[in-house]
Tab-separated table of C-alpha atoms and ligand atoms in Angstrom:
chain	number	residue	atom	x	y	z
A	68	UNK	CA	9.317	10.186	20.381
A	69	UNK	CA	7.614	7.176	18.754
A	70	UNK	CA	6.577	7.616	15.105
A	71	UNK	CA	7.121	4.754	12.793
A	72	UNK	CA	6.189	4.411	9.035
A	73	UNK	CA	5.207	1.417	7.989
A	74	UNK	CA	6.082	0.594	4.094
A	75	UNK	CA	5.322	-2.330	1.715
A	76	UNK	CA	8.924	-3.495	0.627
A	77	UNK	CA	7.559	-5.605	-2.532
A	78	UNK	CA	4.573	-4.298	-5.230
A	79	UNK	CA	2.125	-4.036	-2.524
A	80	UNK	CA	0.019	-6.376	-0.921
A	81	UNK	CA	2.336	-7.491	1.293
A	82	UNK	CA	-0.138	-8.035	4.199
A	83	UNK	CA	-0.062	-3.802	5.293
A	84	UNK	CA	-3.349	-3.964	6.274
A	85	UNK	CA	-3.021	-6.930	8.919
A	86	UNK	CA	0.697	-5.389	10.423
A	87	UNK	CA	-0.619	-1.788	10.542
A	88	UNK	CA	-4.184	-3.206	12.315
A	89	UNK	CA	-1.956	-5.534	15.260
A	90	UNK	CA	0.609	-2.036	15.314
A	91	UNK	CA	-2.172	0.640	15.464
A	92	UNK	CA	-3.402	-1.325	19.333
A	93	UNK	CA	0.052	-0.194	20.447
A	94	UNK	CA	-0.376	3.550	18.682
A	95	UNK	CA	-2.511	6.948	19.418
A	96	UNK	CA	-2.508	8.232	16.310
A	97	UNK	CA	-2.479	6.252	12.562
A	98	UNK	CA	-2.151	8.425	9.212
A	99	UNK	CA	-2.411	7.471	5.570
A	100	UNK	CA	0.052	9.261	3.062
A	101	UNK	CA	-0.345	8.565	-0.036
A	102	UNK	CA	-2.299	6.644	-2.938
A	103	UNK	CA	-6.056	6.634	-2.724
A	104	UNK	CA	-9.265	3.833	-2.983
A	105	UNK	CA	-6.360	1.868	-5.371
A	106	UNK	CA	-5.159	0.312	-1.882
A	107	UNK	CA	-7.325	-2.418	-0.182
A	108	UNK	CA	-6.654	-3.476	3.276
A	109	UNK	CA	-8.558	-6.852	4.429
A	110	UNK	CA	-8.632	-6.949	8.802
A	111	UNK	CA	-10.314	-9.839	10.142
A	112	UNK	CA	-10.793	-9.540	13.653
A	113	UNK	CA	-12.845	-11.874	15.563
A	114	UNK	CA	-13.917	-13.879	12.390
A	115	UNK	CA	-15.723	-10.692	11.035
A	116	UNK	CA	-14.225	-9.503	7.580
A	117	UNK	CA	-13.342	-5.454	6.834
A	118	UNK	CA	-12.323	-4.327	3.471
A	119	UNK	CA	-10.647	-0.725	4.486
A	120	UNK	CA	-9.661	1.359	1.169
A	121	UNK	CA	-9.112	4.802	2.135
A	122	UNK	CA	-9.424	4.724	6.077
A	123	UNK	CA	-6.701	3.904	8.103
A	124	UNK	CA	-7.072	0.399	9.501
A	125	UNK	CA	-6.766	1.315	13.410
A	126	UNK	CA	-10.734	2.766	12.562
A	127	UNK	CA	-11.409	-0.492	14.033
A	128	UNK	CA	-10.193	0.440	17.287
A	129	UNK	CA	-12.417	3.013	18.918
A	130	UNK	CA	-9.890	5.358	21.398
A	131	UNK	CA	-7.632	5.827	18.117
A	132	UNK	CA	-7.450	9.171	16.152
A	133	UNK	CA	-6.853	8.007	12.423
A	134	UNK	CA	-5.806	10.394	9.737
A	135	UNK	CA	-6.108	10.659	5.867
A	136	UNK	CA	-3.290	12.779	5.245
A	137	UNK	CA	-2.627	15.877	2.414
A	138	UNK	CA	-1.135	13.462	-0.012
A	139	UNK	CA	-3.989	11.124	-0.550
A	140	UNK	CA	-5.743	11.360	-3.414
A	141	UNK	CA	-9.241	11.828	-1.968
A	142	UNK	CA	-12.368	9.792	-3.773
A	143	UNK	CA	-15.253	10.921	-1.894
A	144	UNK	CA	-17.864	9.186	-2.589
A	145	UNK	CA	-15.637	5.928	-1.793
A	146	UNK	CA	-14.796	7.450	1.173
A	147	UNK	CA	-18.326	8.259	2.209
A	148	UNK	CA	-19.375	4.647	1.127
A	149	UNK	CA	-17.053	3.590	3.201
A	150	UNK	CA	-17.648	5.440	6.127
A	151	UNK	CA	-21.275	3.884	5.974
A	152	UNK	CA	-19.956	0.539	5.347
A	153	UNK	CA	-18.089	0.798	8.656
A	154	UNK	CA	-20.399	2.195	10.489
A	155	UNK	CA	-23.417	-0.190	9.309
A	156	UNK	CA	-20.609	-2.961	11.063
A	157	UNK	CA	-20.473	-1.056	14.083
A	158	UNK	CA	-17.555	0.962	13.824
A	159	UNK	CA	-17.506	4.299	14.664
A	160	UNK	CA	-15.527	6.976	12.445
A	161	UNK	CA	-15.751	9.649	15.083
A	162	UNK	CA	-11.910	9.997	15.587
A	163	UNK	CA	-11.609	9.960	11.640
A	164	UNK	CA	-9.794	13.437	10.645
A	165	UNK	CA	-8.952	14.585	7.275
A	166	UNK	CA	-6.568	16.702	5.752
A	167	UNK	CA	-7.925	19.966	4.401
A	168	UNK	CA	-4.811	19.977	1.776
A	169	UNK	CA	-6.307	16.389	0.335
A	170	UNK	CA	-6.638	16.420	-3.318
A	171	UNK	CA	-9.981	15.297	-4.446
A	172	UNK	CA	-10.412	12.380	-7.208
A	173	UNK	CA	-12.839	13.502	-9.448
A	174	UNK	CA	-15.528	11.844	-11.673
A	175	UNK	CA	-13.339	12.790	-14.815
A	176	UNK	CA	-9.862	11.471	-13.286
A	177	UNK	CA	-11.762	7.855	-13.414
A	178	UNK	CA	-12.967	8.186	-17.026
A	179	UNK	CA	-9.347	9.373	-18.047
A	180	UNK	CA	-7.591	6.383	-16.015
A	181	UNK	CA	-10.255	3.872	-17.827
A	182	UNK	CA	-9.553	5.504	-21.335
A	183	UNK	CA	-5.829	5.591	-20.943
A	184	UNK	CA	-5.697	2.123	-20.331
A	185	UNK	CA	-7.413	0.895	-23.298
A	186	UNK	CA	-4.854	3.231	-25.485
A	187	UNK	CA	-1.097	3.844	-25.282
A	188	UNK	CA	-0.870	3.328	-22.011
A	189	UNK	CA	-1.631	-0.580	-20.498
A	190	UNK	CA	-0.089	-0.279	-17.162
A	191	UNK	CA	-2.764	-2.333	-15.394
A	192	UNK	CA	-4.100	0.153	-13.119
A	193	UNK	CA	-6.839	-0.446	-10.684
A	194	UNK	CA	-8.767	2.433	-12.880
A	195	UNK	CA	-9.456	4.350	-9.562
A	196	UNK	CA	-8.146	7.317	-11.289
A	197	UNK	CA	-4.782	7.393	-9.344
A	198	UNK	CA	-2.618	8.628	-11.986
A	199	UNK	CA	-4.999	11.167	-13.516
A	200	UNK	CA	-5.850	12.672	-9.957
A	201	UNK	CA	-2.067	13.537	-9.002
A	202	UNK	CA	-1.093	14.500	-12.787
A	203	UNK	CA	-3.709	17.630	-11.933
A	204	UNK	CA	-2.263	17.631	-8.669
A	205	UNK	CA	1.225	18.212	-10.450
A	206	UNK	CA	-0.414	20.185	-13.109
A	207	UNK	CA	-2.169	22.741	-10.523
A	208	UNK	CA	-5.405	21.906	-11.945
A	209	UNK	CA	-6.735	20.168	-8.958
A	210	UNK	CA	-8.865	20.841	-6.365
A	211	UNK	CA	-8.008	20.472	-2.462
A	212	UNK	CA	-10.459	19.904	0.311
A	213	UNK	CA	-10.393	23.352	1.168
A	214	UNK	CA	-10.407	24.477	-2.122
A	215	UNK	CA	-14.323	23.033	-2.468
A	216	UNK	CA	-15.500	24.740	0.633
A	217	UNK	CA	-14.801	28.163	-0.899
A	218	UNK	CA	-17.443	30.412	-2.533
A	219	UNK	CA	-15.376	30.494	-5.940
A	220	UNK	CA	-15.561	26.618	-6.151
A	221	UNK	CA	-18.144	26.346	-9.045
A	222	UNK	CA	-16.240	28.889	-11.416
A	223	UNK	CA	-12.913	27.393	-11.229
A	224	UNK	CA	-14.362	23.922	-11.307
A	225	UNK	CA	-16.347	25.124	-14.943
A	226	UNK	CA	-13.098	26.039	-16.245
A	227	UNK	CA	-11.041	22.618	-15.807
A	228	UNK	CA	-14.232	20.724	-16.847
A	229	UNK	CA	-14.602	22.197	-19.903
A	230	UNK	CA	-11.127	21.971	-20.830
A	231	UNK	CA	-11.424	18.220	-19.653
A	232	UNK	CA	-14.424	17.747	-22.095
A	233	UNK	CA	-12.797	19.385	-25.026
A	234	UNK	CA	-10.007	16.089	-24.803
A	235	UNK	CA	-12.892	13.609	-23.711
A	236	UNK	CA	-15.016	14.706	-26.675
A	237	UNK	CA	-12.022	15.545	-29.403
A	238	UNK	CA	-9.393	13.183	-28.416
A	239	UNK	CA	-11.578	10.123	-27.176
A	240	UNK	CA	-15.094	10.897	-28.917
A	241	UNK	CA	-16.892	10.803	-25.538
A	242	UNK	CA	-19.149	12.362	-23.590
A	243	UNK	CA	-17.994	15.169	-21.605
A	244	UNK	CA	-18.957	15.788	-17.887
A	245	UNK	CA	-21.562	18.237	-16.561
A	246	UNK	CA	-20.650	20.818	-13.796
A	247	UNK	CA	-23.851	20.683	-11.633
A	248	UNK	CA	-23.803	16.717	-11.889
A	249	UNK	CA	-20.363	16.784	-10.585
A	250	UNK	CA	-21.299	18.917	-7.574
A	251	UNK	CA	-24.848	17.212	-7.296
A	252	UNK	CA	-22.480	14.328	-6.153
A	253	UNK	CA	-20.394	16.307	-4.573
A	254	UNK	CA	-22.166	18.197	-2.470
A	255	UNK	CA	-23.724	15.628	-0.010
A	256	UNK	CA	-20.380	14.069	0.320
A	257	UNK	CA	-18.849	17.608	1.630
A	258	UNK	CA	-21.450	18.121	4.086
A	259	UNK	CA	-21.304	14.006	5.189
A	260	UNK	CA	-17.624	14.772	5.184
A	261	UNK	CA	-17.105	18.381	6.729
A	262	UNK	CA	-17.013	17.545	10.454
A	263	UNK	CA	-13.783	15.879	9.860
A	264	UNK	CA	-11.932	18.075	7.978
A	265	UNK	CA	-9.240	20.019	9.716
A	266	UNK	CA	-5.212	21.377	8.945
A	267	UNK	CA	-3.963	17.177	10.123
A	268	UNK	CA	-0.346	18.456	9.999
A	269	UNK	CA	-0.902	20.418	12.808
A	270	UNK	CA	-2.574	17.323	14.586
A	271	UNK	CA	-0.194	15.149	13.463
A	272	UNK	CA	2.915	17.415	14.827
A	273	UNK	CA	1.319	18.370	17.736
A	274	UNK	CA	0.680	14.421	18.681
A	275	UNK	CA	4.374	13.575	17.862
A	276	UNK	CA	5.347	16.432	20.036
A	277	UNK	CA	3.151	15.608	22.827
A	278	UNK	CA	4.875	11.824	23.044
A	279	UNK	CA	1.847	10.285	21.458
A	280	UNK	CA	2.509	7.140	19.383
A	281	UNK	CA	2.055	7.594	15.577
A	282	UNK	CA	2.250	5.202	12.980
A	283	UNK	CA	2.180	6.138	9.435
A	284	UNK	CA	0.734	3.505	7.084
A	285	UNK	CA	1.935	3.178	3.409
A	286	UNK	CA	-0.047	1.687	0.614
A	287	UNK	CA	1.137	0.149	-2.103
A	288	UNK	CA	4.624	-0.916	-1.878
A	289	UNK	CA	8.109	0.167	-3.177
A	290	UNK	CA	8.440	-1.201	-6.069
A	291	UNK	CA	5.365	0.746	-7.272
A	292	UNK	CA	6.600	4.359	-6.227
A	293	UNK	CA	6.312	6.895	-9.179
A	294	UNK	CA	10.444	7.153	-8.056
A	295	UNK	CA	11.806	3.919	-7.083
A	296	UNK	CA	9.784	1.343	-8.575
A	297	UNK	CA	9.847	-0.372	-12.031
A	298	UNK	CA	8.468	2.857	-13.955
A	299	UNK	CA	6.462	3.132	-15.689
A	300	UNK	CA	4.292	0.019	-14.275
A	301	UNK	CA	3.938	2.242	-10.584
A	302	UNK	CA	1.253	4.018	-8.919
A	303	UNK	CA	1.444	8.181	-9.486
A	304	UNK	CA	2.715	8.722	-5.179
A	305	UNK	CA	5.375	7.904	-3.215
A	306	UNK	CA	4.979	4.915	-1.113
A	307	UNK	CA	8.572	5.050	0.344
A	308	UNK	CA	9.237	6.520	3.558
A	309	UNK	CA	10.177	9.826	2.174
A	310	UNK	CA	6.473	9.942	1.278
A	311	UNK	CA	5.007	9.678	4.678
A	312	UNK	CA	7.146	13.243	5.400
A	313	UNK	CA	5.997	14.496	2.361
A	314	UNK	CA	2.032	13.365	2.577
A	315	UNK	CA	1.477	13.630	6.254
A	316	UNK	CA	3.469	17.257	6.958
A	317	UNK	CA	6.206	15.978	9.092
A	318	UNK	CA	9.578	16.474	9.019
A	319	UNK	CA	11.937	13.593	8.746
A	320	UNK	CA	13.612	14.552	11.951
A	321	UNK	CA	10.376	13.099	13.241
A	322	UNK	CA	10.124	9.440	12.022
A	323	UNK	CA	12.468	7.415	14.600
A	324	UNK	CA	11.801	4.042	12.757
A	325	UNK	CA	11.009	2.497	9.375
A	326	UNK	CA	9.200	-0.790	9.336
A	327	UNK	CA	9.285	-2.938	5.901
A	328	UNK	CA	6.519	-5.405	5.333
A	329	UNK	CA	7.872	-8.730	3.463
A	330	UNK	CA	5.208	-11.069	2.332
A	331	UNK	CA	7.082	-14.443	2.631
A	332	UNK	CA	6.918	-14.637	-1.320
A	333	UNK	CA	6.004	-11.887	-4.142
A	334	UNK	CA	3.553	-11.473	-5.381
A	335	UNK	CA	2.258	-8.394	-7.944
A	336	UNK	CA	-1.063	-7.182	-10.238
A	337	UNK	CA	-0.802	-5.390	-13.337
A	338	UNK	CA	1.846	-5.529	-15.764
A	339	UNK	CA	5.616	-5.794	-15.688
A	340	UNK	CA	8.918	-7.529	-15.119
A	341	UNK	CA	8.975	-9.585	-12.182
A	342	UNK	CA	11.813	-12.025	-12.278
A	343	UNK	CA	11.220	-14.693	-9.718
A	344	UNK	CA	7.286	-15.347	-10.677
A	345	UNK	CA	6.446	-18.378	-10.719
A	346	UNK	CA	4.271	-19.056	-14.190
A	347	UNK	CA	3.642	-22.850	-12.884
A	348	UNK	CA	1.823	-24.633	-10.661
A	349	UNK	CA	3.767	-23.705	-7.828
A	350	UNK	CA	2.792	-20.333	-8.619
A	351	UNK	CA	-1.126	-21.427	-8.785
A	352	UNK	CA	-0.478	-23.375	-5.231
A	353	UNK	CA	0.547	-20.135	-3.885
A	354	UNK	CA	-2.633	-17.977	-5.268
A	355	UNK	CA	-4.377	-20.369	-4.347
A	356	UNK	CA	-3.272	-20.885	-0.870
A	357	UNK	CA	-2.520	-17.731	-0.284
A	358	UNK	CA	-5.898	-16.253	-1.720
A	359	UNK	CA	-3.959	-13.906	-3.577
A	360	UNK	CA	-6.505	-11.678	-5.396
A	361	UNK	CA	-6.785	-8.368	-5.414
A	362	UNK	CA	-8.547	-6.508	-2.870
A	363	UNK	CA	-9.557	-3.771	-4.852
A	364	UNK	CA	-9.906	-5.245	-8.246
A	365	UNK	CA	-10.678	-9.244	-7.781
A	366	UNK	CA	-7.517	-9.365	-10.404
A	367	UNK	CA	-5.465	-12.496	-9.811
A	368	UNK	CA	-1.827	-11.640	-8.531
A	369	UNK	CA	1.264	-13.132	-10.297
A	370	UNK	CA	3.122	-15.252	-7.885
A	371	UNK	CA	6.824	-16.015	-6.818
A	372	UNK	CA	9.692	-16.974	-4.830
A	373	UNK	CA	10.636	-14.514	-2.154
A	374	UNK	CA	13.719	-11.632	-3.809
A	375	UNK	CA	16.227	-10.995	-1.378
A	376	UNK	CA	17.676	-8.406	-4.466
A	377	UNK	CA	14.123	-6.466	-4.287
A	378	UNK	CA	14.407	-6.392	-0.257
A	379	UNK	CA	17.608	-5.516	-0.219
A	380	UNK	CA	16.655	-2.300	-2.641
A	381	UNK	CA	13.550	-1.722	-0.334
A	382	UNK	CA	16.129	-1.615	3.120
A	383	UNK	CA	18.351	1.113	1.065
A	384	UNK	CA	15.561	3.430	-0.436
A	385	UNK	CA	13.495	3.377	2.734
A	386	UNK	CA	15.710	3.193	4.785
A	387	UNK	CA	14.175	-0.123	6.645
A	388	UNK	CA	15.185	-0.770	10.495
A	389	UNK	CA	12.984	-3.529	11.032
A	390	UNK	CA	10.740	-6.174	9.049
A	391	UNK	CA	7.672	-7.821	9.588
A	392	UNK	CA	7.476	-10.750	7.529
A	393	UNK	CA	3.664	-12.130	6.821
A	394	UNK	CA	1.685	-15.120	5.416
A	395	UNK	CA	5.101	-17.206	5.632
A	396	UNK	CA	1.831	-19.984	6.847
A	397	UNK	CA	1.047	-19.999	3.280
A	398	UNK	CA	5.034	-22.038	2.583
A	399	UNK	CA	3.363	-24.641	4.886
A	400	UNK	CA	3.449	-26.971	2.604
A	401	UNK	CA	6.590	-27.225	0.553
A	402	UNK	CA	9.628	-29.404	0.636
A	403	UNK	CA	11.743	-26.741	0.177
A	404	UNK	CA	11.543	-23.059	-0.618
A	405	UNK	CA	14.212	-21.033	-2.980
A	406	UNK	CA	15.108	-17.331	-2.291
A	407	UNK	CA	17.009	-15.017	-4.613
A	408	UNK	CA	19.622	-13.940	-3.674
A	409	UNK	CA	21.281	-12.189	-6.975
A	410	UNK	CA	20.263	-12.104	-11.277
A	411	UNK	CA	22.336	-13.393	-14.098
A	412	UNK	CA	22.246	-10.709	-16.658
A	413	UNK	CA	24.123	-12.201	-19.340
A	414	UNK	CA	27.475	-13.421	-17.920
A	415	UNK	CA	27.368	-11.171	-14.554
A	416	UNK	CA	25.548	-11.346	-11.761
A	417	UNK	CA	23.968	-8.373	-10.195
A	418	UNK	CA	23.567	-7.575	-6.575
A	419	UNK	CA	21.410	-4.211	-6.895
A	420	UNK	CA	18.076	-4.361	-8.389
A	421	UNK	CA	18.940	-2.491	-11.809
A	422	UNK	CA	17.081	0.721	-12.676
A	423	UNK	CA	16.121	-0.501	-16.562
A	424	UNK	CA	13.471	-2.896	-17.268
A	425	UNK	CA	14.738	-4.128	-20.182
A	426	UNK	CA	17.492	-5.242	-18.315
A	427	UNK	CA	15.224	-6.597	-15.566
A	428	UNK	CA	13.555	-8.049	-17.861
A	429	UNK	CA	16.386	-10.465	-18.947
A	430	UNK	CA	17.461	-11.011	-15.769
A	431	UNK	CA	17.615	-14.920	-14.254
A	432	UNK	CA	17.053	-15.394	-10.567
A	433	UNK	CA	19.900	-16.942	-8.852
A	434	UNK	CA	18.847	-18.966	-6.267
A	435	UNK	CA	19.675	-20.525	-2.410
A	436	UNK	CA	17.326	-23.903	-1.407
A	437	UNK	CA	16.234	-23.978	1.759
A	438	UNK	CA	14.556	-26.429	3.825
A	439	UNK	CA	10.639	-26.433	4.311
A	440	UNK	CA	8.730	-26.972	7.379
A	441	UNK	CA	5.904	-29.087	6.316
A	442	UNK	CA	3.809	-28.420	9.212
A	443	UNK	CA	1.140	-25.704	10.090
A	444	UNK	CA	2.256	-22.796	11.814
A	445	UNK	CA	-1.199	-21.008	12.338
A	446	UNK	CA	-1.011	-21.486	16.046
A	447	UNK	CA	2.569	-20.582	16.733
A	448	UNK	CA	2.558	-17.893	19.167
A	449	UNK	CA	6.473	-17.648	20.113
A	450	UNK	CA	9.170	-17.213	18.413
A	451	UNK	CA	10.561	-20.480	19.910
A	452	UNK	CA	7.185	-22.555	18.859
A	453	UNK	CA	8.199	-22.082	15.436
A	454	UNK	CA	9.979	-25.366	13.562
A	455	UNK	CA	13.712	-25.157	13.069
A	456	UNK	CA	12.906	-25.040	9.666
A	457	UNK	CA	10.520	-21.600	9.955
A	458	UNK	CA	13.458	-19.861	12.155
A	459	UNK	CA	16.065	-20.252	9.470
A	460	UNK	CA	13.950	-19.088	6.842
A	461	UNK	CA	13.105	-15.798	9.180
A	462	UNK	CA	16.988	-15.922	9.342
A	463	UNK	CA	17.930	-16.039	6.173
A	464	UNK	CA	15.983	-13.229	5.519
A	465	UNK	CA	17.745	-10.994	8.525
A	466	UNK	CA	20.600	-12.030	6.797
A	467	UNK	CA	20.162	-11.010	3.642
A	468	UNK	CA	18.652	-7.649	4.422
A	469	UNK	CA	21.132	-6.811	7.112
A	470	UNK	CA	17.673	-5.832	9.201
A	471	UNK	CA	16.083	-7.943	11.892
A	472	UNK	CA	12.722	-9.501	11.948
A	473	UNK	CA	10.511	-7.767	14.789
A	474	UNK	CA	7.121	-9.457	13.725
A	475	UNK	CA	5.824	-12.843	11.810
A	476	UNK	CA	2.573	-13.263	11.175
A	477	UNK	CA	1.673	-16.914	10.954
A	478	UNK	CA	-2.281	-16.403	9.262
A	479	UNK	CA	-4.753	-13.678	9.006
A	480	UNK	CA	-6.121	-13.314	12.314
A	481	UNK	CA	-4.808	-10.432	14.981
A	482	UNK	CA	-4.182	-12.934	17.847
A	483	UNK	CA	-1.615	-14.938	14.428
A	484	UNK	CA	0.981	-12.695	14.843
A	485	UNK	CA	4.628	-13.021	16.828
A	486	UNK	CA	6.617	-10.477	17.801
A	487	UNK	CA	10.166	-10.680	18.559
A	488	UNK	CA	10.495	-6.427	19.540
A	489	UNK	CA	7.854	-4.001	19.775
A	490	UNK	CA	8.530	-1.219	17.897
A	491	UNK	CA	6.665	1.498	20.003
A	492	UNK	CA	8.037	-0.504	23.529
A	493	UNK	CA	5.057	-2.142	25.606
A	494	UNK	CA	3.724	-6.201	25.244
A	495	UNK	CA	6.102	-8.263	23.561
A	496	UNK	CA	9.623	-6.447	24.046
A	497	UNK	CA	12.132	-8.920	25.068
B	128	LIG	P1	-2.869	2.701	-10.076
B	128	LIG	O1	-2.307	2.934	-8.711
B	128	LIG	O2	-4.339	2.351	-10.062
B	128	LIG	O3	-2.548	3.830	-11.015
B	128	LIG	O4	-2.144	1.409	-10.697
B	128	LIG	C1	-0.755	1.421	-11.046
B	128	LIG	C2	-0.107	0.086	-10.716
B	128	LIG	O5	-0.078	-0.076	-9.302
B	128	LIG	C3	-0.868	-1.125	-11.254
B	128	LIG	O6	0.073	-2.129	-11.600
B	128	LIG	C4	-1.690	-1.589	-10.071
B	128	LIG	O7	-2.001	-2.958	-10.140
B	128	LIG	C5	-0.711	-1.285	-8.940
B	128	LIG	N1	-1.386	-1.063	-7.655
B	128	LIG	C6	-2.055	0.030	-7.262
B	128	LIG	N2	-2.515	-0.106	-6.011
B	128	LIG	C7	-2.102	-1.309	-5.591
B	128	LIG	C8	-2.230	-2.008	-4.352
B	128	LIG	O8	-2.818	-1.535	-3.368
B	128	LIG	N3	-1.640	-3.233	-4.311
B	128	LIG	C9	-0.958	-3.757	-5.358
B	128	LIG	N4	-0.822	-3.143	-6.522
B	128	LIG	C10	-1.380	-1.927	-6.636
């Protein structure tokens, strides 16, 4: 049995999309869980440049089946716009199967996401309509895949959209929405759609039964789960491991390992505490060299030192047996590097990543200074062809976490990636 989840262990874009695209060569099978066209995966393979938002990134490799699983929160159109924007590159979507139990994003869940952030509620959000879509979800207002192909579609549909227009036009003096509009756009999308729809549970089971190779790929990243991240400044799913059980319809007995994705640094968009960013020109040298804006958005991300206190959190609440550390090319340059290992809150020092914000708010980073490298590492191939230096940074980190490294990735390209144990056995095992 070889099914691993794959999990951002920071606030997301911890370099998923380039882990889960090197992975997904090794794997049959590849399933999203949770979140929706808020994630943004950048591949580059052979120079050429994919933006992936909703599809799985192993689309890029034709003999893979690649899943959207029940707990996405299902933007059509995107979806559509991307399947034409992959397959005006050349990629086929053939193997591209979707879960009949998806919840679809609708029209209205955007307008609410873009109105609740300009009131009460400034959490930053990529205004995708995340959090509206899965309230409804929660709510058992919302409409599945399946729930659209049947005849009494329309009716119910009429029902929630004109109790969504009484709030958009007596709460937020706006226009309301318009039933036949809705499914005007709907409607092609279905049919473009319909071929690909099927009960991906069963697939996904049956694969994992069958010895196939799955690999479940989280977006977002821990610290943004509705459950274990700095609430309320999280997405509305569950990025955590738990959530690949819970959005792909597999029982935990399933999953044999959990792999946690550890950009070199932090980074994070949107608002809230994040103690170690770096508000300087360090900070600056890091967007900057690390081209770190957003995928989805084009917002700038706030930068940092790397938080041994957040990975450490990330190793207990997934339950991490391995990391991948990426873009640890874009420390190239420094003299030395600082990790934190702990926060001063007031006269203690705290070892678990507390649960207020107002407390993490206050909280100092304490840190340890270690060397830098001062040389590129883009074409390190080896573990061994990395600098002393690079190796007891990667150390350090094992250390920390109490989890080994299996994977570096020295720059943005497939072939810029080292791997110290393969995960689903084959090239690269020792
Ligand atoms: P939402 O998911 O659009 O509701 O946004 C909620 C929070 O999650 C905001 O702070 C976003 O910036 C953040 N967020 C959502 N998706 C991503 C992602 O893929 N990477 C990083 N941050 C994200």
């Amino acid at each position: 049995m070889a099914a691993v989840v794959l999990v951002g262990a920071q606030w997301g874009d911890e370099g998923k999309g380039k882990i889960t695209d090197f992975l997904a060569e090794q794997a049959d099978c590849i399933v999203r869980y949770q979140g929706g066209s808020n994630a943004g995966h950048t591949v580059v393979v052979g120079g050429q440049k994919f933006m992936l938002h909703l599809i799985p990134s192993g689309i890029l490799y034709p003999d893979k089946v690649c899943v959207i699983g029940n707990g996405v929160a299902l933007d059509l159109e995107m979806l559509v716009r991307e399947i034409e924007g992959l397959e005006a590159q050349g990629i086929s979507v053939a193997n591209l199967r979707i879960s009949s139990r998806a919840h679809i994003l609708m029209p209205y869940h955007k307008k609410f996401d873009e109105l609740q952030e300009l009131g009460c509620r400034q959490l930053g959000t990529t205004k995708r309509g995340i959090g509206p879509a899965y309230t409804d979800k929660m709510e058992r207002v919302g409409f599945r895949l399946v729930d659209l192909l049947e005849a009494d579609f329309l009716s119910r549909l009429a029902t929630v959209v004109s109790a969504k227009n009484r709030v958009l036009e007596q709460v937020y003096g706006e226009a309301g929405f318009d039933v036949d509009q809705i499914w005007a756009t709907l409607a092609p999308c279905i049919e473009r759609v319909r071929g690909h729809v099927t009960d991906t549970s069963l697939l996904v089971n049956r694969m994992v039964s069958e010895g196939k190779r799955v690999l479940f790929e989280g977006a977002q990243g821990t610290l943004l789960d509705i459950d274990h991240g700095t609430y309320p400044y999280v997405t509305s799913s569950s990025p955590t491991a738990g959530g690949a059980c819970v959005g792909a319809g597999v029982g935990p007995t399933k999953i044999s390992r959990v792999l946690g994705v550890v950009k070199a640094y932090t980074t994070r968009v949107g608002e809230g505490p994040f103690p170690t960013e770096l508000a300087d020109e360090v900070g600056e040298f890091m967007r900057q060299r690390g081209a770190e804006f957003g995928t989805t958005t084009g917002r700038p991300r706030r930068c940092g030192w790397l938080d041994a206190v957040i990975l450490r959190y990330a190793v207990r609440v997934n339950g991490l047996t391995d990391i991948a550390i990426t873009k640890i090319d874009v420390l190239d340059d420094f003299d030395s590097l600082k990790i934190c290992v702990g926060y001063r809150y007031g006269d203690r020092i705290l070892e678990e990543f507390p649960e207020s914000l107002k407390v993490l708010q206050d909280c100092e980073p304490v840190y340890v200074e270690v060397e830098g490298w001062k040389t590129s590492l883009a074409g390190c191939r080896e573990y061994q062809d990395l600098p002393e230096a690079t190796r007891r940074y990667v150390e350090t980190v094992a250390k920390l976490t109490g989890v080994p490294v299996c994977m570096i990735a020295v720059g943005p390209e497939r072939h810029q990636t080292i791997v110290t144990k393969s995960l689903f056995g084959g090239p690269g095992t020792p």
